[in-house]
Every structure is written in C-alpha cells, then in structure tokens.
Amino acid sequence: MRRKIVVGNWKMNNTVAESETLAQDVLAALGEGFSGCEVGIAPTYLALEATERIIEGSEVQLVAQNCHYENDGAYTGEVSARMINAVGCSYVIIGHSERRQYFGETNATVNLRVKKALTEGLKVILCVGETLEERETGVTESVVTSQVTEGLAGILDIGAIVIAYEPVWAIGTGKTASSAQAEEVHLLIRTTITELYGEPAASQLRIQYGGSVKPSNAVELFAMPNIDGGLIGGASLNAADFAAIVKAAS
Ligand code: PEP
C-alpha cells in the first residue's frame, strides 16, 4: 500500500511574513486529521527557514521549489541542494513545467539536478507532463516517457523519488484532467518505471497528479489506482482548501 503524498507548491507567492502566517494557518486547518498521508509545503527559497521554524515538530515537511546542480560557485541567483538540505528541506521539486517553460530547463538539466539532490540526501519530486499542443498532436506518451527516462538517467535507486504528472494545460488554468485521463498517464509512467527498475520498485513509486486540483475534484482523482496524491498550486495558498485536499487523500 503506497502512502499518499500531498504537497503545496506556493510558487512565487507570499513574503516571509505571509508565508509564516500561511504555514500557521495550514497547521491549524490540518489539525490531527492527516495521518494516512504525507504532507509538504514549498514556499519560496527566501521563506524556507522561517517556514521551517513554524512547522518544526509537526508532520508537515519542508519542500523547496528547485535546486541547482552544483554545490556552490558562480551561478548568480541560484541555490544549491546542499543549502536547501541545510535549512531543513526533506524534498525538492525538480523539473516543474514553469521551470521548463520560462527558465530553459531541459531533461538533461533536470537530470543533473535530480542527481545532485539525491546525493545531498534530499528526496525528489520529479515533474513531467505534456503541453496542450503535444496532447492534441498525440505525442503525450512519447513526451512523458522521455521526461521520465531522461530525467532519471543514471539513477539506480528510485526509492527517494516521487513523480508528479502535471499536464501543462491543466496547471493554473482551472482545467483539470479527468480522473480517467490522469490515470491513463499515471499507468503509463508506472509501466515505464517497471521497464526501467522492475516491478517491486514501480509498485512502490508514488505518482502525484497536479493541475487545478481542488477540494471538489480531489476525492475522485485520488481514488484512481495509480494516483498517489497531488502537487497543488493555486489551492495550496488557501489553508482550508489545502487541508480539504489533504483530507481527501488521507
Ligand atoms: C502546480 O503548479 O504544480 C500546479 C499543479 O498548479 P495548480 O494547482 O494551480 O494548477
């Protein structure tokens, strides 16, 4: 039985003080009711340390939105996996479609980041997903398979990996993939992982869905056999909505 995992990706929202308030609100809204589910929140780099002070001692885990693939050096504006680990992050999100779309991330740079994060002892949420054009031209399967295969190239043990399937056309658009559409791609990902790593590893891998998850659609999505939780953008900025999504996964 895979334990579901729900992570709130706060993206470029909230000052440090606002992040502290939201983290407090999330803890209060969650209460005791999420023991069946792993939960994380991903504030901006700037607010990681302050957020960690709020959630320390709770079961909510600190997650970073990205990391660089070098430990240190002349990479202005970047933050390394080592630094993220040092402030208390358990997980790092890598390869989010906004990173791929706006910041030139490729499967090759995603792979470098995944490797470095694992080396530094972080767990990784590897994001994959097709654009609308790719879905409409019928290449979803090859795009997602390449993202998974190339993103994990050279990685022998996937015990510390979670994959997030996030169709780009569903992120922040209010359009959710139907539970059947999402399940089809989740099954494809699990089959790809079976081919790469064998059945035992594939059956343990958690695959989150992301793309306009809300309290109103979470129950149906999380009921699908290969959907093991969610990566939540917009709805994670509202503590009550995020808590309701966590409860749907619990
Ligand atoms: C995301 O950015 O990871 C995401 C899923 O966003 P939203 O829930 O807003 O679609």
Tab-separated table of C-alpha atoms and ligand atoms in Angstrom:
chain	number	residue	atom	x	y	z
A	1	MET	CA	0.000	0.000	0.000
A	2	ARG	CA	1.521	3.315	-1.071
A	3	ARG	CA	1.152	6.235	1.339
A	4	LYS	CA	-0.330	9.192	-0.492
A	5	ILE	CA	1.630	12.435	-0.621
A	6	VAL	CA	0.171	15.932	-0.992
A	7	VAL	CA	2.483	18.912	-1.457
A	8	GLY	CA	1.540	22.579	-1.714
A	9	ASN	CA	3.653	24.465	-4.255
A	10	TRP	CA	3.367	28.092	-3.236
A	11	LYS	CA	5.356	29.239	-6.300
A	12	MET	CA	6.409	32.936	-6.276
A	13	ASN	CA	3.780	33.953	-3.724
A	14	ASN	CA	3.968	35.368	-0.205
A	15	THR	CA	6.553	37.419	1.641
A	16	VAL	CA	8.377	35.752	4.510
A	17	ALA	CA	5.815	37.087	6.989
A	18	GLU	CA	2.917	35.962	4.786
A	19	SER	CA	4.498	32.529	4.440
A	20	GLU	CA	4.732	32.237	8.223
A	21	THR	CA	1.065	33.124	8.549
A	22	LEU	CA	0.031	30.663	5.845
A	23	ALA	CA	2.112	27.898	7.432
A	24	GLN	CA	0.410	28.558	10.782
A	25	ASP	CA	-2.985	28.526	9.088
A	26	VAL	CA	-2.168	25.262	7.314
A	27	LEU	CA	-1.186	23.605	10.602
A	28	ALA	CA	-4.381	24.833	12.245
A	29	ALA	CA	-6.555	23.722	9.316
A	30	LEU	CA	-4.935	20.291	9.121
A	31	GLY	CA	-5.409	19.588	12.805
A	32	GLU	CA	-4.804	15.918	13.525
A	33	GLY	CA	-6.604	14.547	10.520
A	34	PHE	CA	-3.922	13.573	8.031
A	35	SER	CA	-2.127	10.588	9.477
A	36	GLY	CA	-2.723	8.497	6.351
A	37	CYS	CA	-0.958	10.961	4.119
A	38	GLU	CA	2.463	12.584	3.802
A	39	VAL	CA	2.185	16.388	3.582
A	40	GLY	CA	4.626	19.075	2.478
A	41	ILE	CA	4.657	22.777	1.723
A	42	ALA	CA	7.005	24.555	-0.676
A	43	PRO	CA	7.452	28.278	-0.003
A	44	THR	CA	9.955	30.441	-1.883
A	45	TYR	CA	13.638	29.958	-1.052
A	46	LEU	CA	13.509	33.189	0.932
A	47	ALA	CA	10.847	31.862	3.283
A	48	LEU	CA	12.190	28.318	3.759
A	49	GLU	CA	13.935	28.943	7.054
A	50	ALA	CA	11.090	30.925	8.622
A	51	THR	CA	8.535	28.371	7.463
A	52	GLU	CA	10.631	25.558	8.895
A	53	ARG	CA	10.534	27.255	12.299
A	54	ILE	CA	6.722	27.219	12.135
A	55	ILE	CA	6.307	23.599	11.025
A	56	GLU	CA	9.174	22.104	13.045
A	57	GLY	CA	7.856	19.329	15.268
A	58	SER	CA	4.744	18.841	13.141
A	59	GLU	CA	4.348	16.179	10.473
A	60	VAL	CA	4.325	18.770	7.706
A	61	GLN	CA	7.548	18.656	5.717
A	62	LEU	CA	9.517	21.474	4.149
A	63	VAL	CA	9.893	21.328	0.375
A	64	ALA	CA	11.957	23.513	-1.980
A	65	GLN	CA	10.723	24.504	-5.430
A	66	ASN	CA	14.027	23.856	-7.244
A	67	CYS	CA	17.764	23.472	-6.692
A	68	HIS	CA	20.943	23.900	-8.689
A	69	TYR	CA	23.186	21.010	-9.655
A	70	GLU	CA	26.440	22.468	-8.304
A	71	ASN	CA	27.230	22.829	-4.596
A	72	ASP	CA	28.396	26.421	-4.867
A	73	GLY	CA	30.142	28.834	-7.215
A	74	ALA	CA	29.468	31.499	-9.808
A	75	TYR	CA	25.766	30.861	-10.505
A	76	THR	CA	24.159	34.174	-9.662
A	77	GLY	CA	20.619	33.835	-8.414
A	78	GLU	CA	20.788	30.076	-7.843
A	79	VAL	CA	20.520	27.990	-4.671
A	80	SER	CA	22.156	24.594	-4.255
A	81	ALA	CA	20.777	21.304	-2.992
A	82	ARG	CA	23.294	21.418	-0.145
A	83	MET	CA	21.891	24.785	1.014
A	84	ILE	CA	18.327	23.548	0.770
A	85	ASN	CA	19.169	20.489	2.808
A	86	ALA	CA	20.846	22.652	5.439
A	87	VAL	CA	17.666	24.661	6.112
A	88	GLY	CA	15.651	21.512	6.757
A	89	CYS	CA	14.015	20.577	3.465
A	90	SER	CA	13.054	16.939	3.021
A	91	TYR	CA	12.012	17.212	-0.610
A	92	VAL	CA	12.812	19.339	-3.627
A	93	ILE	CA	10.571	19.799	-6.667
A	94	ILE	CA	12.568	19.425	-9.886
A	95	GLY	CA	11.529	19.960	-13.495
A	96	HIS	CA	8.292	21.838	-12.850
A	97	SER	CA	6.782	22.862	-16.187
A	98	GLU	CA	7.172	26.557	-15.288
A	99	ARG	CA	10.921	25.925	-14.918
A	100	ARG	CA	10.950	24.129	-18.263
A	101	GLN	CA	8.820	26.806	-19.963
A	102	TYR	CA	10.296	30.042	-18.579
A	103	PHE	CA	13.794	29.133	-17.399
A	104	GLY	CA	15.092	26.833	-20.106
A	105	GLU	CA	15.097	23.593	-18.116
A	106	THR	CA	15.642	20.539	-20.286
A	107	ASN	CA	15.505	16.862	-19.474
A	108	ALA	CA	19.321	16.974	-19.276
A	109	THR	CA	19.464	19.804	-16.709
A	110	VAL	CA	16.588	18.243	-14.789
A	111	ASN	CA	18.610	15.030	-14.622
A	112	LEU	CA	21.658	16.887	-13.252
A	113	ARG	CA	19.518	18.497	-10.555
A	114	VAL	CA	17.861	15.211	-9.605
A	115	LYS	CA	21.244	13.517	-9.233
A	116	LYS	CA	22.657	16.316	-7.101
A	117	ALA	CA	19.585	16.484	-4.874
A	118	LEU	CA	19.767	12.733	-4.230
A	119	THR	CA	23.487	12.965	-3.496
A	120	GLU	CA	22.732	15.645	-0.904
A	121	GLY	CA	20.180	13.386	0.793
A	122	LEU	CA	17.058	15.146	-0.451
A	123	LYS	CA	14.003	13.332	-1.753
A	124	VAL	CA	12.884	14.494	-5.184
A	125	ILE	CA	9.537	15.304	-6.747
A	126	LEU	CA	10.239	14.992	-10.469
A	127	CYS	CA	7.614	16.811	-12.553
A	128	VAL	CA	6.611	15.650	-16.009
A	129	GLY	CA	3.723	16.471	-18.300
A	130	GLU	CA	2.735	17.372	-21.832
A	131	THR	CA	1.612	20.705	-23.264
A	132	LEU	CA	-1.799	21.164	-24.882
A	133	GLU	CA	-0.222	21.082	-28.330
A	134	GLU	CA	1.570	17.839	-27.519
A	135	ARG	CA	-1.670	16.266	-26.275
A	136	GLU	CA	-3.557	17.420	-29.350
A	137	THR	CA	-0.915	16.074	-31.724
A	138	GLY	CA	-0.956	12.697	-29.989
A	139	VAL	CA	2.567	12.706	-28.548
A	140	THR	CA	1.721	12.688	-24.839
A	141	GLU	CA	3.065	9.176	-24.379
A	142	SER	CA	6.440	9.805	-26.014
A	143	VAL	CA	6.904	13.196	-24.316
A	144	VAL	CA	6.142	11.882	-20.834
A	145	THR	CA	8.173	8.711	-21.350
A	146	SER	CA	11.198	10.773	-22.443
A	147	GLN	CA	10.828	13.135	-19.492
A	148	VAL	CA	10.774	10.184	-17.094
A	149	THR	CA	13.556	8.218	-18.780
A	150	GLU	CA	15.907	11.145	-19.370
A	151	GLY	CA	15.128	12.788	-16.036
A	152	LEU	CA	16.121	9.586	-14.248
A	153	ALA	CA	19.076	8.665	-16.493
A	154	GLY	CA	21.914	7.147	-14.483
A	155	ILE	CA	19.874	6.925	-11.286
A	156	LEU	CA	19.986	3.379	-9.980
A	157	ASP	CA	17.720	3.636	-6.943
A	158	ILE	CA	14.387	5.428	-7.156
A	159	GLY	CA	13.426	4.895	-3.516
A	160	ALA	CA	13.749	8.644	-2.862
A	161	ILE	CA	11.829	9.720	-5.963
A	162	VAL	CA	8.221	10.799	-6.325
A	163	ILE	CA	6.965	11.605	-9.826
A	164	ALA	CA	4.383	14.348	-10.333
A	165	TYR	CA	2.354	14.089	-13.518
A	166	GLU	CA	1.246	17.629	-14.324
A	167	PRO	CA	-0.310	18.180	-17.738
A	168	VAL	CA	0.811	21.712	-18.595
A	169	TRP	CA	-2.629	22.586	-19.985
A	170	ALA	CA	-4.157	21.901	-16.573
A	171	ILE	CA	-1.778	23.958	-14.442
A	172	GLY	CA	-3.325	27.138	-13.123
A	173	THR	CA	-5.956	27.075	-15.863
A	174	GLY	CA	-8.876	25.664	-13.910
A	175	LYS	CA	-8.977	22.777	-16.424
A	176	THR	CA	-8.367	19.515	-14.621
A	177	ALA	CA	-7.533	16.329	-16.434
A	178	SER	CA	-10.420	13.934	-15.925
A	179	SER	CA	-9.612	11.176	-13.484
A	180	ALA	CA	-9.555	8.753	-16.437
A	181	GLN	CA	-7.158	10.950	-18.463
A	182	ALA	CA	-4.846	11.309	-15.475
A	183	GLU	CA	-4.991	7.608	-14.609
A	184	GLU	CA	-4.049	6.663	-18.170
A	185	VAL	CA	-0.807	8.665	-17.975
A	186	HIS	CA	-0.069	7.549	-14.403
A	187	LEU	CA	-0.315	3.950	-15.581
A	188	LEU	CA	1.997	4.742	-18.488
A	189	ILE	CA	4.534	6.212	-16.049
A	190	ARG	CA	4.329	3.185	-13.765
A	191	THR	CA	4.787	0.872	-16.760
A	192	THR	CA	7.847	2.875	-17.846
A	193	ILE	CA	9.268	2.595	-14.339
A	194	THR	CA	8.594	-1.151	-14.341
A	195	GLU	CA	10.614	-1.471	-17.543
A	196	LEU	CA	13.450	0.620	-16.120
A	197	TYR	CA	13.580	-0.544	-12.492
A	198	GLY	CA	11.446	-3.681	-12.200
A	199	GLU	CA	8.076	-4.356	-10.666
A	200	PRO	CA	8.852	-4.046	-6.935
A	201	ALA	CA	10.307	-0.535	-7.345
A	202	ALA	CA	7.493	0.509	-9.686
A	203	SER	CA	4.775	-0.707	-7.352
A	204	GLN	CA	6.246	1.368	-4.511
A	205	LEU	CA	6.755	4.569	-6.526
A	206	ARG	CA	4.336	7.356	-5.660
A	207	ILE	CA	2.945	9.295	-8.631
A	208	GLN	CA	1.198	12.555	-7.769
A	209	TYR	CA	-1.243	14.322	-10.025
A	210	GLY	CA	-1.018	18.105	-10.402
A	211	GLY	CA	-3.155	20.534	-12.368
A	212	SER	CA	-6.011	22.534	-10.873
A	213	VAL	CA	-6.655	20.088	-8.034
A	214	LYS	CA	-9.357	21.494	-5.760
A	215	PRO	CA	-11.353	20.132	-2.822
A	216	SER	CA	-14.171	19.436	-5.283
A	217	ASN	CA	-12.185	17.113	-7.578
A	218	ALA	CA	-9.564	15.685	-5.217
A	219	VAL	CA	-11.584	12.728	-3.963
A	220	GLU	CA	-12.274	11.417	-7.459
A	221	LEU	CA	-8.689	11.898	-8.644
A	222	PHE	CA	-7.154	10.300	-5.545
A	223	ALA	CA	-9.483	7.298	-5.858
A	224	MET	CA	-7.751	6.195	-9.067
A	225	PRO	CA	-5.470	3.191	-8.570
A	226	ASN	CA	-2.274	4.868	-9.818
A	227	ILE	CA	-2.793	8.361	-8.381
A	228	ASP	CA	-0.932	8.630	-5.105
A	229	GLY	CA	-1.692	12.180	-4.059
A	230	GLY	CA	-1.281	15.641	-5.516
A	231	LEU	CA	1.047	18.525	-6.195
A	232	ILE	CA	-1.158	21.515	-5.505
A	233	GLY	CA	-0.554	25.040	-6.789
A	234	GLY	CA	-3.323	27.627	-6.514
A	235	ALA	CA	-5.436	25.790	-3.964
A	236	SER	CA	-2.462	25.401	-1.618
A	237	LEU	CA	-2.468	29.169	-0.999
A	238	ASN	CA	-5.722	28.774	0.894
A	239	ALA	CA	-5.208	26.812	4.107
A	240	ALA	CA	-8.766	25.482	4.283
A	241	ASP	CA	-8.727	24.281	0.658
A	242	PHE	CA	-5.304	22.693	1.077
A	243	ALA	CA	-6.411	20.929	4.254
A	244	ALA	CA	-9.543	19.657	2.490
A	245	ILE	CA	-7.372	18.224	-0.312
A	246	VAL	CA	-5.096	16.563	2.262
A	247	LYS	CA	-8.140	15.073	3.960
A	248	ALA	CA	-9.320	13.729	0.609
A	249	ALA	CA	-6.004	11.890	0.344
A	250	SER	CA	-5.979	10.674	3.925
B	1	PEP	C1	1.486	23.303	-9.978
B	1	PEP	O1	1.973	24.349	-10.328
B	1	PEP	O2	2.237	22.390	-9.592
B	1	PEP	C2	0.044	23.172	-10.029
B	1	PEP	C3	-0.442	21.968	-10.080
B	1	PEP	O3	-0.705	24.324	-10.050
B	1	PEP	P1	-2.306	24.461	-9.977
B	1	PEP	O4	-2.771	23.532	-8.883
B	1	PEP	O5	-2.550	25.881	-9.669
B	1	PEP	O6	-2.843	24.041	-11.301
